[in-house]
Structures are given as C-alpha cells and as structure tokens.
Amino acid sequence: MDVKALVSQMTLEEKAGLLSGSDFWHTKAVERLGIPAVMVSDGPHGLRKQDEKADHLGVNESIKAVCFPAACATTSSFDPELVMAMGEAIGESCQHEKLAVVLGPAVNIKRSPLCGRNFEYCSEDPYLAGKMAAGYIQGVQSRNVGVSMKHFALNNQEHRRMSSSSDCDERTMREIYLTPFEMAVKEAKPWTLMCSYNRINGVFASENPWLLTEVLRKEWGFDGYVMSDWGAVSNRPAGVAAGLDLEMPASGGANDEKIVAAVKAGTLDEKDVDLCCERILEITYRYLENAKPETPWDQEADHELAADIEGECAVLLKNDGGLLPLRKDAKVAFIGEFAKKPRFQGGGSSHINSFKVTSALEAAEEAGLNVTFAEGYSVEKDCATEAQIAEAVAAAKAADAAVLFVGLPDVYESEGYDRTHMKMPESQDRLISAVAAANPKTVVVLHNGSPVEMPWIDQVPAVLEAYLGGQAVGLAEVRILFGDVNPSGHLAETFPKRLQDNPSYLWFGGEAKCTEYREGIFVGYRYYDKKEMEVLFPFGHGLSYTTFAFSDLQVSAKEIADTDTLIVKATVTNTGSRAGKAVAQLYVGDVKSDKIRPVRELKGFRKVALEPGESKTVSFVLDKRSFAYWNEEIHDWHVESGEFTIEVGGSSRDLPLKETVTVRSTAELPRHYDENSVFMDLAADPRAMAVLKPLLDGMKAMLGGGDGEKSEAAAEAVTDDMSAAMMNYMPLRGLVSFGGGKALADQLKGLIAMLNQK
Ligand code: BGC
C-alpha cells in the first residue's frame, strides 16, 4: 500500500482522528478512503482479547485463551529460542483472532524486588532482558503480527506511575534502563513500541522528543510506530511533535481536536501529523496484507507447549543431598492450596482467561503417583489455622517426602501498586517450618513473580522456584519433581537476603513528584558483587539433577582494538549421569578504570543440552559494546584502553574460567584543561607532560631548596612517595601559590592554551 499517497488524500481532521483509538482496543477506520480499523490486545504471555466490556486492568472478561508462563519465568530459561517458540504460538493465535498487534513484551528493568509488575518484566540485567525480548519479538512477528514492546521507558515502579518522574542520569539510562529496548529494536525490529506513563527527568515519556525521536528513531533506527500506554497522554500536540504516533485508547475526539487546533494555530507542523499517520498505516497494512484469519489455534497443543516451556524455566534453587527428584513409587504429601489451585499468573492488564489450568495435584493423580493432599493454608483468608497446620504435619509425617506449594497470593503483587515488603505470608512461613520439622525430606515449590525472603531456608533441603508458570504449571512441576524433566532454569534476578540489601532500597518509590535513581548503574548483581555482599541466591544461579564442568577457555586474541571482535570459546561437560541443560554465562569486567564500573557484567550466554559424559564447545562473540561504558562527555559508548577479565561459568557467583585480554581504544577522549586541572590527570597525558616539562623541571629545582637535598627532618616528615601522592591532587593554579608566584600567574593562561591545543 502506498501510504504516503493515502495520507495525502486525507483531511486534517481525518488525519488527527487516525492518531487515537476508536475505542479501547481498535484503531480508527477512515471509511471514505477504505482504511479499516484493526484490533490490538494484551499480552504479553497469551491473549487478553476483550470482546465486550473493555478495561486495561484485567477487570472484565476476555476470550478463553492460553496462559503461558510470565516473563519472570520465561527469562529464567536463558533461552531466546524457547521464547521465540512461545512468540510463534502467540502470533498464530493473534492471526486466528484477527489481532494486528499484541501488547508486549514488557522489558523494564527490575530495579527493586518491590515493583508490582516485576512478574511481567524480564530481568535486572539489560543484556539478558534484551536478548530474551528479541527472541519473543522475532517469534510473534514471524507470523506477521506486530508486538508493542513496552513500557518505554524507566517505568520501574507502579507507585504514582501515571505522574511520577523517573530522575536518572544518562549513563545509567544508557547502560541499564534503555539497553533492553535498544537491543531488541536493533535485533528484532518490533513493529510498535508503547511509551510509558511516567515522566523522565521531568518530561512525560509520551511527549519526550529526546526519547521518542532522537534516541529511538535517529540513533537506533526504529521504523515502526509508537503508541501511548492506556491513558498516558498529557499534551497531545506536544506528543505528535515528539514522535508519539498513536494515542490509546480513545480520547472521545478531545485530543484529536487539539491536534487540529494546534496545526491551525501554527504551533504544530502538519508534516508531523502526516508522519504519524504514515507510520501507523505502514504497520496496519503490513498486518492487513498478510492477515491469515484461517490460521488454526490449537489450544490443547499450546497448553502442552506452555508445560514444556515452564519445564525449562523453573529454577532449582536448592537440592541438598539430592532429595530431588523424588522416586515415582514414593508416598508424597502435597501440601498447600497452590497444589490444587496454583497461582500461575499476575494481576492486571496481562491477566488471561485460561481455557484450562492443570494443578500439580491433578497432574500427579493423572500420572498415577502416590500423592496425598493437605490444604495447609487459605489464600483468600491469608491464614493457616492450627487445624490446617496439624493436618499438614500429619500428612508430612505419614509420607516419604512432603512438597509444599506456597508463594505470594494475588493481592501481594499486581499491576497498579508495588509491594511494601519482600515477605511471604507469615502463615505460610509458619507452615513451612512446621512441615520441615515433621519430615526432613521437605521440598518447597514457590509460586511468586518476584523474590521473597526465606527465613526457613536452612530448615528445608530443597527449593524449586516455579515463578508464575502459566496455566500448565502443575504438569511442569510434577515432571520436574519426579525426574521426567531435569530443571535448567537460572535466576534472571538476584534474591537478596533481605529487602534492605537491595541497592534501590533508600530511593525506590520516591517522593511526591519523582523517584530518583540514585543507585545509578549499580542495579542487581552489579551492586551486590561490588559490595561483595552475601545474597540468598545470586543472579544466574540454577541447579540441575546432573552436574556440569566448564573448561578450556580460549580467546581469539590476547589484545584487540575496540573496533575488532573477540571470539571466546569454552567447553561444557555433563559430568553427571543424567541428560541435562547447562547455561554457560560470560561476564566481562574492566580490571582498572578511571570510571566507576561494576565488577562484572553479563555479555553472553548459551544454553546447551548435554547427554551424560558429553562435552560441547560454546562460543561467544564480543564487540566494542561488551567492553564499553557510556561516556557522557562524548555522548557515546567508549572503551577505556586496558585489561578486561572474561569469566565463564554457571552463575554470576560460580565462574571457574577466567582470562584477561587487553582492549585498545581507537577513540581519543577530548581533553579540556583549566587552572583547576590536577597533576595526576596531566601526568596521564604524555602531550600535556611535554608542555609542562620545562616548567616542572624549574620548579623541582626550586622546591628542592636550591641544592636539591632535603634535610633529614624534612625527609622524615614527608617522604618522596608522600609528596608525589600529594602532588597528584595539586591543581595547576597551586603552582602559583607554592613557588611560581606572580611570574607564573602571568604565564598560566598561555600555558593552558598550549595544553588545550589539538
Ligand atoms: C498497561 C499496559 C497495557 C495497557 C492495556 C496499561 O494499564 O500499563 O501494559 O498494555 O494498560 O491494557
């Protein structure tokens, strides 16, 4: 479709109209020109297509659909191909349901465990989030359906989400919060993006030209359209000028009128309006011209797929003495309401009306396993009565092993508000301790979207983090618990010992108007590692029923320029007796840097399936970005020349392989000297030292007392090392006070001009 030609035939009113929805879920049609409306739907881990009453909070019913595991789980798979398969299935269901765009993936960084929507978000690590988002997008869009990657950007809390300003320095934005969006835009070309509700450094994302045009389009090359989050528009004409193409949902024509008025008043360029229309129509016709409503949607097959996916996502956090897997002939007590009625998804706009749900109890019974059940606690009442605990203890005592299905009730975490603490219900903590005391073979299975404190961790030998595992979670759990599936999930976030340890603890939530990102780039493991802090479970951690060894780390060169790529290879061996999947993780660290940087950062990962005894080589390609930080002065990525560590292993705290490489920067940073420039900076610059040498030689002779010899007392009071160290911090102007006098003061300007000469 020649959309430019189409737009040129539209009146200003028609064009302004096209820039907002016709209702909650549809774009507007322009009947005169035969432009149809198309429908969008939440997402991201299944469809929330609302046929009748519409809302954006998951209140009203949507069609029966398939609920796949939420992103907290799928990201733990560390397998972009797996989420690609999920995306393909979702794309097909969109075709079947005539949906042009699915609203996801949601890739905001998990700044704090408290964010109410963490269950929908991917990770505390931007590289992992970016790779997983790209996989999902490629999957959905391979079926000619668009995604809307959200919420762009810095929407890392629910508290005051529609008005608060996320105040953050640019380096932190670039290195942490924008990176997942950037990676996915470049690698997977999402058809649309959804801007966030919040402001960024005071300017609403929905009218932020720096974000929506400078960075997103000009720097990253995004060529789709940007829609607003539902109700995120504040100043619509400003949004059009900034690059916000589509306002969602409908504004009843109010904002369309404002667009028309602004164009007529000459405060908004009609060309900006045209551009927004063209971008929307480009994507609309990309869908329409490839629409395949006859695509079948086999929900039963997707249910199986959801179970398979969750089997790859659940993280085995602890398994002392190899308690898991359980023997299939063992008598096992399943305890806890979540065994019967699992919590498998979060609340809000991502809430899916599952066509069926398989609980662990049902799955175990269907598999003919010898399982008993005790309720243990009540989710609705958020309590565990003495009778419930006594029944659970009796069931545990009468069984070979007890499995507790526990976690966070819906009301504890949801879109729309943040958690206020990181604890599980007190009743469940009590139940776990009581059951663990009754049967030493106690397993805890967690259903939650974000980390919890585990006061009972030393009392139980095994913990399986199922996260919010989708409607088939019970199937996957039983397969893992009884050994049909070997767990291979790894944590995409750190579990701190307590909330207070989290780097954003002092600032998260913020004050009335803003939330300051004062912890900067030190998010998640970047902080815990720098502080050498003990954590409950580190980023990247995940056990298996087999064991893996990492060996033979090879780098393609010991020294490279920052324009080169480096190939890193390592061998992973299955040293146990079961087939399993390892996740090889590669972290890069700058050994010595003028910039304050994390100890290590994830720059590559590979999931590999290995038979017992089998070895495979994994390889990674590192480029400039793997070593760079965001330099605010040159407004670009920069590598500081020097040594970098390359570590490979099975988690951020288990990295047996280490190499060092030297990376040479091909870019020279501009140097600006003035009278306050200090000697240690000048000394690091050979050109500056050449300029200063005659002056310094003269002063040295003078300070040495003429004959160059110090008295014994003077030498004792200030050693040569000490004076050298003090000299490090001496500003140029100091030379005037400490010896140079007026003669030097007169020369200083000229000297500084020479230092700054290119
Ligand atoms: C959420 C979005 C969602 C939209 C539509 C908003 O409240 O923030 O993630 O896609 O509603 O339901």
PDB file of C-alpha atoms in Angstrom, residues 236-489:
ATOM      1  CA  ARG A 236      -1.294  15.552  22.700  1.00  0.00           C
ATOM      2  CA  PRO A 237       0.115  18.115  20.219  1.00  0.00           C
ATOM      3  CA  ALA A 238       3.440  18.014  22.056  1.00  0.00           C
ATOM      4  CA  GLY A 239       3.293  14.237  21.755  1.00  0.00           C
ATOM      5  CA  VAL A 240       2.770  14.379  17.996  1.00  0.00           C
ATOM      6  CA  ALA A 241       5.750  16.675  17.606  1.00  0.00           C
ATOM      7  CA  ALA A 242       7.848  14.425  19.862  1.00  0.00           C
ATOM      8  CA  GLY A 243       7.039  11.270  17.890  1.00  0.00           C
ATOM      9  CA  LEU A 244       4.106   9.668  19.732  1.00  0.00           C
ATOM     10  CA  ASP A 245       2.093   8.370  16.796  1.00  0.00           C
ATOM     11  CA  LEU A 246      -0.973   6.742  18.303  1.00  0.00           C
ATOM     12  CA  GLU A 247      -2.869   7.693  21.425  1.00  0.00           C
ATOM     13  CA  MET A 248      -4.608   4.780  23.143  1.00  0.00           C
ATOM     14  CA  PRO A 249      -7.333   4.208  23.979  1.00  0.00           C
ATOM     15  CA  ALA A 250      -9.890   6.661  22.547  1.00  0.00           C
ATOM     16  CA  SER A 251      -9.955  10.229  23.809  1.00  0.00           C
ATOM     17  CA  GLY A 252     -13.523  10.841  22.613  1.00  0.00           C
ATOM     18  CA  GLY A 253     -12.136  13.165  19.984  1.00  0.00           C
ATOM     19  CA  ALA A 254     -10.879  15.666  22.584  1.00  0.00           C
ATOM     20  CA  ASN A 255      -7.199  15.301  21.755  1.00  0.00           C
ATOM     21  CA  ASP A 256      -7.850  14.982  18.009  1.00  0.00           C
ATOM     22  CA  GLU A 257      -9.412  18.445  18.180  1.00  0.00           C
ATOM     23  CA  LYS A 258      -6.342  19.757  19.957  1.00  0.00           C
ATOM     24  CA  ILE A 259      -4.142  18.447  17.159  1.00  0.00           C
ATOM     25  CA  VAL A 260      -6.285  20.205  14.541  1.00  0.00           C
ATOM     26  CA  ALA A 261      -6.275  23.436  16.542  1.00  0.00           C
ATOM     27  CA  ALA A 262      -2.507  23.328  17.023  1.00  0.00           C
ATOM     28  CA  VAL A 263      -1.903  22.855  13.304  1.00  0.00           C
ATOM     29  CA  LYS A 264      -4.280  25.713  12.515  1.00  0.00           C
ATOM     30  CA  ALA A 265      -2.604  27.924  15.094  1.00  0.00           C
ATOM     31  CA  GLY A 266       0.769  27.144  13.564  1.00  0.00           C
ATOM     32  CA  THR A 267       2.174  25.578  16.763  1.00  0.00           C
ATOM     33  CA  LEU A 268       2.261  22.069  15.286  1.00  0.00           C
ATOM     34  CA  ASP A 269       3.635  21.258  11.860  1.00  0.00           C
ATOM     35  CA  GLU A 270       1.143  19.322   9.709  1.00  0.00           C
ATOM     36  CA  LYS A 271       4.095  17.334   8.404  1.00  0.00           C
ATOM     37  CA  ASP A 272       4.472  15.805  11.897  1.00  0.00           C
ATOM     38  CA  VAL A 273       0.833  14.750  11.747  1.00  0.00           C
ATOM     39  CA  ASP A 274       1.381  13.204   8.315  1.00  0.00           C
ATOM     40  CA  LEU A 275       4.399  11.329   9.548  1.00  0.00           C
ATOM     41  CA  CYS A 276       2.483   9.793  12.458  1.00  0.00           C
ATOM     42  CA  CYS A 277      -0.314   8.734  10.070  1.00  0.00           C
ATOM     43  CA  GLU A 278       2.152   7.194   7.651  1.00  0.00           C
ATOM     44  CA  ARG A 279       3.863   5.212  10.364  1.00  0.00           C
ATOM     45  CA  ILE A 280       0.578   3.872  11.726  1.00  0.00           C
ATOM     46  CA  LEU A 281      -0.716   2.936   8.282  1.00  0.00           C
ATOM     47  CA  GLU A 282       2.561   1.304   7.270  1.00  0.00           C
ATOM     48  CA  ILE A 283       2.206  -1.161  10.149  1.00  0.00           C
ATOM     49  CA  THR A 284      -1.552  -1.528   9.765  1.00  0.00           C
ATOM     50  CA  TYR A 285      -1.163  -2.593   6.141  1.00  0.00           C
ATOM     51  CA  ARG A 286       1.783  -4.820   6.967  1.00  0.00           C
ATOM     52  CA  TYR A 287      -0.683  -6.787   9.059  1.00  0.00           C
ATOM     53  CA  LEU A 288      -3.685  -6.473   6.736  1.00  0.00           C
ATOM     54  CA  GLU A 289      -1.800  -7.537   3.650  1.00  0.00           C
ATOM     55  CA  ASN A 290      -0.569 -10.673   5.429  1.00  0.00           C
ATOM     56  CA  ALA A 291      -3.634 -11.480   7.507  1.00  0.00           C
ATOM     57  CA  LYS A 292      -4.469 -15.193   7.765  1.00  0.00           C
ATOM     58  CA  PRO A 293      -7.640 -15.494   9.847  1.00  0.00           C
ATOM     59  CA  GLU A 294      -7.961 -19.105   8.771  1.00  0.00           C
ATOM     60  CA  THR A 295      -4.858 -19.917  10.895  1.00  0.00           C
ATOM     61  CA  PRO A 296      -5.915 -22.662  13.326  1.00  0.00           C
ATOM     62  CA  TRP A 297      -5.498 -22.178  17.070  1.00  0.00           C
ATOM     63  CA  ASP A 298      -4.982 -25.491  18.795  1.00  0.00           C
ATOM     64  CA  GLN A 299      -5.319 -24.509  22.423  1.00  0.00           C
ATOM     65  CA  GLU A 300      -4.639 -28.021  23.706  1.00  0.00           C
ATOM     66  CA  ALA A 301      -1.339 -28.060  21.816  1.00  0.00           C
ATOM     67  CA  ASP A 302      -0.476 -24.657  23.290  1.00  0.00           C
ATOM     68  CA  HIS A 303      -1.286 -25.977  26.765  1.00  0.00           C
ATOM     69  CA  GLU A 304       1.318 -28.705  26.224  1.00  0.00           C
ATOM     70  CA  LEU A 305       3.741 -26.105  24.880  1.00  0.00           C
ATOM     71  CA  ALA A 306       3.139 -23.986  27.995  1.00  0.00           C
ATOM     72  CA  ALA A 307       4.040 -27.014  30.145  1.00  0.00           C
ATOM     73  CA  ASP A 308       7.185 -27.697  28.117  1.00  0.00           C
ATOM     74  CA  ILE A 309       8.244 -24.081  28.385  1.00  0.00           C
ATOM     75  CA  GLU A 310       7.717 -23.953  32.139  1.00  0.00           C
ATOM     76  CA  GLY A 311       9.796 -27.135  32.424  1.00  0.00           C
ATOM     77  CA  GLU A 312      12.732 -25.142  31.036  1.00  0.00           C
ATOM     78  CA  CYS A 313      12.097 -22.116  33.241  1.00  0.00           C
ATOM     79  CA  ALA A 314      11.613 -23.319  36.810  1.00  0.00           C
ATOM     80  CA  VAL A 315      14.770 -22.778  38.838  1.00  0.00           C
ATOM     81  CA  LEU A 316      16.034 -25.421  41.238  1.00  0.00           C
ATOM     82  CA  LEU A 317      17.420 -23.159  43.946  1.00  0.00           C
ATOM     83  CA  LYS A 318      18.491 -25.772  46.466  1.00  0.00           C
ATOM     84  CA  ASN A 319      18.713 -29.567  46.457  1.00  0.00           C
ATOM     85  CA  ASP A 320      20.742 -30.770  49.425  1.00  0.00           C
ATOM     86  CA  GLY A 321      21.576 -34.447  49.436  1.00  0.00           C
ATOM     87  CA  GLY A 322      19.956 -34.856  46.034  1.00  0.00           C
ATOM     88  CA  LEU A 323      16.485 -35.035  47.612  1.00  0.00           C
ATOM     89  CA  LEU A 324      15.009 -34.260  44.212  1.00  0.00           C
ATOM     90  CA  PRO A 325      13.969 -35.907  42.010  1.00  0.00           C
ATOM     91  CA  LEU A 326      11.553 -37.936  44.081  1.00  0.00           C
ATOM     92  CA  ARG A 327      11.071 -41.622  43.376  1.00  0.00           C
ATOM     93  CA  LYS A 328       7.928 -42.361  41.453  1.00  0.00           C
ATOM     94  CA  ASP A 329       6.932 -45.076  43.936  1.00  0.00           C
ATOM     95  CA  ALA A 330       7.360 -42.783  46.939  1.00  0.00           C
ATOM     96  CA  LYS A 331       4.406 -41.697  49.020  1.00  0.00           C
ATOM     97  CA  VAL A 332       4.414 -37.923  48.812  1.00  0.00           C
ATOM     98  CA  ALA A 333       2.323 -35.366  50.708  1.00  0.00           C
ATOM     99  CA  PHE A 334       1.387 -32.374  48.571  1.00  0.00           C
ATOM    100  CA  ILE A 335       0.654 -29.509  50.937  1.00  0.00           C
ATOM    101  CA  GLY A 336      -0.748 -26.060  50.271  1.00  0.00           C
ATOM    102  CA  GLU A 337      -3.672 -24.583  48.360  1.00  0.00           C
ATOM    103  CA  PHE A 338      -1.386 -23.786  45.411  1.00  0.00           C
ATOM    104  CA  ALA A 339      -1.021 -27.570  44.830  1.00  0.00           C
ATOM    105  CA  LYS A 340      -4.700 -27.641  43.956  1.00  0.00           C
ATOM    106  CA  LYS A 341      -5.275 -24.083  42.746  1.00  0.00           C
ATOM    107  CA  PRO A 342      -1.905 -22.835  41.564  1.00  0.00           C
ATOM    108  CA  ARG A 343      -1.088 -19.155  41.239  1.00  0.00           C
ATOM    109  CA  PHE A 344       0.246 -19.115  37.712  1.00  0.00           C
ATOM    110  CA  GLN A 345      -0.117 -15.514  36.514  1.00  0.00           C
ATOM    111  CA  GLY A 346      -0.216 -11.984  37.864  1.00  0.00           C
ATOM    112  CA  GLY A 347      -2.993  -9.445  38.113  1.00  0.00           C
ATOM    113  CA  GLY A 348      -3.798  -6.511  35.834  1.00  0.00           C
ATOM    114  CA  SER A 349      -3.711  -5.972  32.102  1.00  0.00           C
ATOM    115  CA  SER A 350      -1.800  -9.186  31.417  1.00  0.00           C
ATOM    116  CA  HIS A 351      -4.425 -11.358  33.123  1.00  0.00           C
ATOM    117  CA  ILE A 352      -5.547 -14.149  30.841  1.00  0.00           C
ATOM    118  CA  ASN A 353      -8.796 -16.076  30.916  1.00  0.00           C
ATOM    119  CA  SER A 354      -7.231 -19.544  30.724  1.00  0.00           C
ATOM    120  CA  PHE A 355      -9.260 -22.176  28.941  1.00  0.00           C
ATOM    121  CA  LYS A 356      -7.946 -24.713  31.429  1.00  0.00           C
ATOM    122  CA  VAL A 357      -5.487 -24.978  34.285  1.00  0.00           C
ATOM    123  CA  THR A 358      -3.529 -28.037  35.362  1.00  0.00           C
ATOM    124  CA  SER A 359      -2.592 -28.161  39.023  1.00  0.00           C
ATOM    125  CA  ALA A 360       0.256 -30.239  40.404  1.00  0.00           C
ATOM    126  CA  LEU A 361      -2.245 -32.399  42.265  1.00  0.00           C
ATOM    127  CA  GLU A 362      -4.197 -33.127  39.111  1.00  0.00           C
ATOM    128  CA  ALA A 363      -1.015 -33.828  37.153  1.00  0.00           C
ATOM    129  CA  ALA A 364       0.277 -36.195  39.845  1.00  0.00           C
ATOM    130  CA  GLU A 365      -3.016 -38.040  40.058  1.00  0.00           C
ATOM    131  CA  GLU A 366      -3.189 -38.368  36.297  1.00  0.00           C
ATOM    132  CA  ALA A 367       0.331 -39.768  36.280  1.00  0.00           C
ATOM    133  CA  GLY A 368      -0.765 -42.385  38.845  1.00  0.00           C
ATOM    134  CA  LEU A 369       1.611 -41.133  41.538  1.00  0.00           C
ATOM    135  CA  ASN A 370       1.050 -41.892  45.199  1.00  0.00           C
ATOM    136  CA  VAL A 371       0.181 -38.431  46.422  1.00  0.00           C
ATOM    137  CA  THR A 372      -1.891 -37.176  49.373  1.00  0.00           C
ATOM    138  CA  PHE A 373      -3.132 -33.647  49.856  1.00  0.00           C
ATOM    139  CA  ALA A 374      -3.497 -31.229  52.752  1.00  0.00           C
ATOM    140  CA  GLU A 375      -4.631 -27.666  52.237  1.00  0.00           C
ATOM    141  CA  GLY A 376      -2.133 -26.140  54.696  1.00  0.00           C
ATOM    142  CA  TYR A 377      -3.366 -22.550  54.409  1.00  0.00           C
ATOM    143  CA  SER A 378      -6.071 -20.484  52.820  1.00  0.00           C
ATOM    144  CA  VAL A 379      -5.067 -17.940  50.186  1.00  0.00           C
ATOM    145  CA  GLU A 380      -8.268 -15.975  50.402  1.00  0.00           C
ATOM    146  CA  LYS A 381      -8.187 -15.629  54.173  1.00  0.00           C
ATOM    147  CA  ASP A 382      -4.391 -15.272  54.114  1.00  0.00           C
ATOM    148  CA  CYS A 383      -4.058 -17.542  57.137  1.00  0.00           C
ATOM    149  CA  ALA A 384      -3.175 -21.031  58.313  1.00  0.00           C
ATOM    150  CA  THR A 385      -5.313 -22.317  61.154  1.00  0.00           C
ATOM    151  CA  GLU A 386      -3.922 -24.626  63.834  1.00  0.00           C
ATOM    152  CA  ALA A 387      -6.076 -27.396  62.364  1.00  0.00           C
ATOM    153  CA  GLN A 388      -4.697 -26.831  58.867  1.00  0.00           C
ATOM    154  CA  ILE A 389      -1.125 -26.911  60.147  1.00  0.00           C
ATOM    155  CA  ALA A 390      -1.790 -30.021  62.239  1.00  0.00           C
ATOM    156  CA  GLU A 391      -3.306 -31.763  59.208  1.00  0.00           C
ATOM    157  CA  ALA A 392      -0.310 -30.782  57.079  1.00  0.00           C
ATOM    158  CA  VAL A 393       2.143 -32.027  59.711  1.00  0.00           C
ATOM    159  CA  ALA A 394       0.293 -35.344  59.971  1.00  0.00           C
ATOM    160  CA  ALA A 395       0.303 -35.719  56.179  1.00  0.00           C
ATOM    161  CA  ALA A 396       4.030 -34.958  56.075  1.00  0.00           C
ATOM    162  CA  LYS A 397       4.771 -37.478  58.831  1.00  0.00           C
ATOM    163  CA  ALA A 398       2.818 -40.189  57.071  1.00  0.00           C
ATOM    164  CA  ALA A 399       4.679 -39.658  53.783  1.00  0.00           C
ATOM    165  CA  ASP A 400       8.167 -40.402  52.477  1.00  0.00           C
ATOM    166  CA  ALA A 401       8.511 -36.772  51.440  1.00  0.00           C
ATOM    167  CA  ALA A 402       6.491 -33.564  51.676  1.00  0.00           C
ATOM    168  CA  VAL A 403       6.157 -30.972  48.939  1.00  0.00           C
ATOM    169  CA  LEU A 404       4.879 -27.554  49.976  1.00  0.00           C
ATOM    170  CA  PHE A 405       3.272 -25.427  47.268  1.00  0.00           C
ATOM    171  CA  VAL A 406       3.488 -21.903  48.611  1.00  0.00           C
ATOM    172  CA  GLY A 407       4.164 -18.342  47.471  1.00  0.00           C
ATOM    173  CA  LEU A 408       2.516 -14.987  47.097  1.00  0.00           C
ATOM    174  CA  PRO A 409      -1.252 -14.552  46.965  1.00  0.00           C
ATOM    175  CA  ASP A 410      -2.563 -12.379  44.117  1.00  0.00           C
ATOM    176  CA  VAL A 411      -3.142  -9.394  46.324  1.00  0.00           C
ATOM    177  CA  TYR A 412       0.548  -9.308  47.337  1.00  0.00           C
ATOM    178  CA  GLU A 413       1.802  -8.373  43.860  1.00  0.00           C
ATOM    179  CA  SER A 414      -0.019  -6.914  40.884  1.00  0.00           C
ATOM    180  CA  GLU A 415      -0.029  -4.239  38.259  1.00  0.00           C
ATOM    181  CA  GLY A 416      -1.180  -0.939  39.745  1.00  0.00           C
ATOM    182  CA  TYR A 417       0.726  -0.939  43.028  1.00  0.00           C
ATOM    183  CA  ASP A 418       4.047  -2.039  44.474  1.00  0.00           C
ATOM    184  CA  ARG A 419       4.797  -4.435  47.284  1.00  0.00           C
ATOM    185  CA  THR A 420       5.764  -2.843  50.569  1.00  0.00           C
ATOM    186  CA  HIS A 421       7.877  -5.752  51.752  1.00  0.00           C
ATOM    187  CA  MET A 422       9.512  -8.879  50.410  1.00  0.00           C
ATOM    188  CA  LYS A 423       7.972 -11.381  52.774  1.00  0.00           C
ATOM    189  CA  MET A 424       5.678 -14.305  52.130  1.00  0.00           C
ATOM    190  CA  PRO A 425       2.520 -14.580  54.212  1.00  0.00           C
ATOM    191  CA  GLU A 426       3.525 -15.209  57.795  1.00  0.00           C
ATOM    192  CA  SER A 427       1.126 -18.163  57.904  1.00  0.00           C
ATOM    193  CA  GLN A 428       2.965 -19.869  55.059  1.00  0.00           C
ATOM    194  CA  ASP A 429       6.372 -19.288  56.660  1.00  0.00           C
ATOM    195  CA  ARG A 430       4.991 -20.919  59.816  1.00  0.00           C
ATOM    196  CA  LEU A 431       3.554 -23.826  57.853  1.00  0.00           C
ATOM    197  CA  ILE A 432       6.883 -24.482  56.115  1.00  0.00           C
ATOM    198  CA  SER A 433       8.755 -24.621  59.435  1.00  0.00           C
ATOM    199  CA  ALA A 434       6.188 -26.956  60.960  1.00  0.00           C
ATOM    200  CA  VAL A 435       6.225 -29.344  57.991  1.00  0.00           C
ATOM    201  CA  ALA A 436      10.015 -29.282  57.722  1.00  0.00           C
ATOM    202  CA  ALA A 437      10.237 -30.227  61.401  1.00  0.00           C
ATOM    203  CA  ALA A 438       7.865 -33.134  60.796  1.00  0.00           C
ATOM    204  CA  ASN A 439       9.609 -34.545  57.741  1.00  0.00           C
ATOM    205  CA  PRO A 440      13.258 -33.841  56.903  1.00  0.00           C
ATOM    206  CA  LYS A 441      12.518 -34.625  53.263  1.00  0.00           C
ATOM    207  CA  THR A 442      10.606 -31.417  52.625  1.00  0.00           C
ATOM    208  CA  VAL A 443      10.575 -29.619  49.304  1.00  0.00           C
ATOM    209  CA  VAL A 444       9.316 -26.049  48.867  1.00  0.00           C
ATOM    210  CA  VAL A 445       7.815 -25.095  45.498  1.00  0.00           C
ATOM    211  CA  LEU A 446       7.387 -21.332  45.097  1.00  0.00           C
ATOM    212  CA  HIS A 447       4.704 -19.512  43.113  1.00  0.00           C
ATOM    213  CA  ASN A 448       5.617 -15.838  43.003  1.00  0.00           C
ATOM    214  CA  GLY A 449       6.553 -13.197  40.490  1.00  0.00           C
ATOM    215  CA  SER A 450       9.447 -11.674  42.358  1.00  0.00           C
ATOM    216  CA  PRO A 451      11.935 -12.611  45.096  1.00  0.00           C
ATOM    217  CA  VAL A 452      10.780 -13.395  48.610  1.00  0.00           C
ATOM    218  CA  GLU A 453      12.672 -13.596  51.876  1.00  0.00           C
ATOM    219  CA  MET A 454      13.122 -17.181  53.072  1.00  0.00           C
ATOM    220  CA  PRO A 455      13.513 -17.271  56.855  1.00  0.00           C
ATOM    221  CA  TRP A 456      13.108 -21.074  56.695  1.00  0.00           C
ATOM    222  CA  ILE A 457      15.794 -21.684  54.051  1.00  0.00           C
ATOM    223  CA  ASP A 458      18.088 -23.649  56.413  1.00  0.00           C
ATOM    224  CA  GLN A 459      15.223 -25.868  57.523  1.00  0.00           C
ATOM    225  CA  VAL A 460      14.409 -27.307  54.102  1.00  0.00           C
ATOM    226  CA  PRO A 461      16.730 -29.322  51.858  1.00  0.00           C
ATOM    227  CA  ALA A 462      15.114 -28.438  48.515  1.00  0.00           C
ATOM    228  CA  VAL A 463      13.512 -25.384  46.919  1.00  0.00           C
ATOM    229  CA  LEU A 464      12.086 -25.126  43.405  1.00  0.00           C
ATOM    230  CA  GLU A 465      11.223 -21.628  42.134  1.00  0.00           C
ATOM    231  CA  ALA A 466       8.314 -22.137  39.721  1.00  0.00           C
ATOM    232  CA  TYR A 467       7.582 -18.408  39.418  1.00  0.00           C
ATOM    233  CA  LEU A 468       4.227 -17.657  37.765  1.00  0.00           C
ATOM    234  CA  GLY A 469       4.453 -20.625  35.478  1.00  0.00           C
ATOM    235  CA  GLY A 470       1.390 -20.358  33.271  1.00  0.00           C
ATOM    236  CA  GLN A 471      -1.755 -22.476  33.146  1.00  0.00           C
ATOM    237  CA  ALA A 472       0.137 -25.777  32.758  1.00  0.00           C
ATOM    238  CA  VAL A 473       2.436 -25.109  35.702  1.00  0.00           C
ATOM    239  CA  GLY A 474       1.278 -28.222  37.574  1.00  0.00           C
ATOM    240  CA  LEU A 475       2.312 -30.503  34.728  1.00  0.00           C
ATOM    241  CA  ALA A 476       5.765 -28.985  34.604  1.00  0.00           C
ATOM    242  CA  GLU A 477       6.165 -29.142  38.380  1.00  0.00           C
ATOM    243  CA  VAL A 478       5.300 -32.826  38.577  1.00  0.00           C
ATOM    244  CA  ARG A 479       7.626 -33.622  35.677  1.00  0.00           C
ATOM    245  CA  ILE A 480      10.465 -31.856  37.483  1.00  0.00           C
ATOM    246  CA  LEU A 481       9.689 -33.130  40.984  1.00  0.00           C
ATOM    247  CA  PHE A 482       9.629 -36.762  39.797  1.00  0.00           C
ATOM    248  CA  GLY A 483      12.520 -36.503  37.352  1.00  0.00           C
ATOM    249  CA  ASP A 484      10.874 -36.628  33.921  1.00  0.00           C
ATOM    250  CA  VAL A 485      12.271 -33.170  33.290  1.00  0.00           C
ATOM    251  CA  ASN A 486      15.682 -32.102  34.512  1.00  0.00           C
ATOM    252  CA  PRO A 487      15.436 -28.478  35.725  1.00  0.00           C
ATOM    253  CA  SER A 488      17.512 -25.968  33.776  1.00  0.00           C
ATOM    254  CA  GLY A 489      16.205 -22.522  34.741  1.00  0.00           C
TER     255      GLY A 489
END
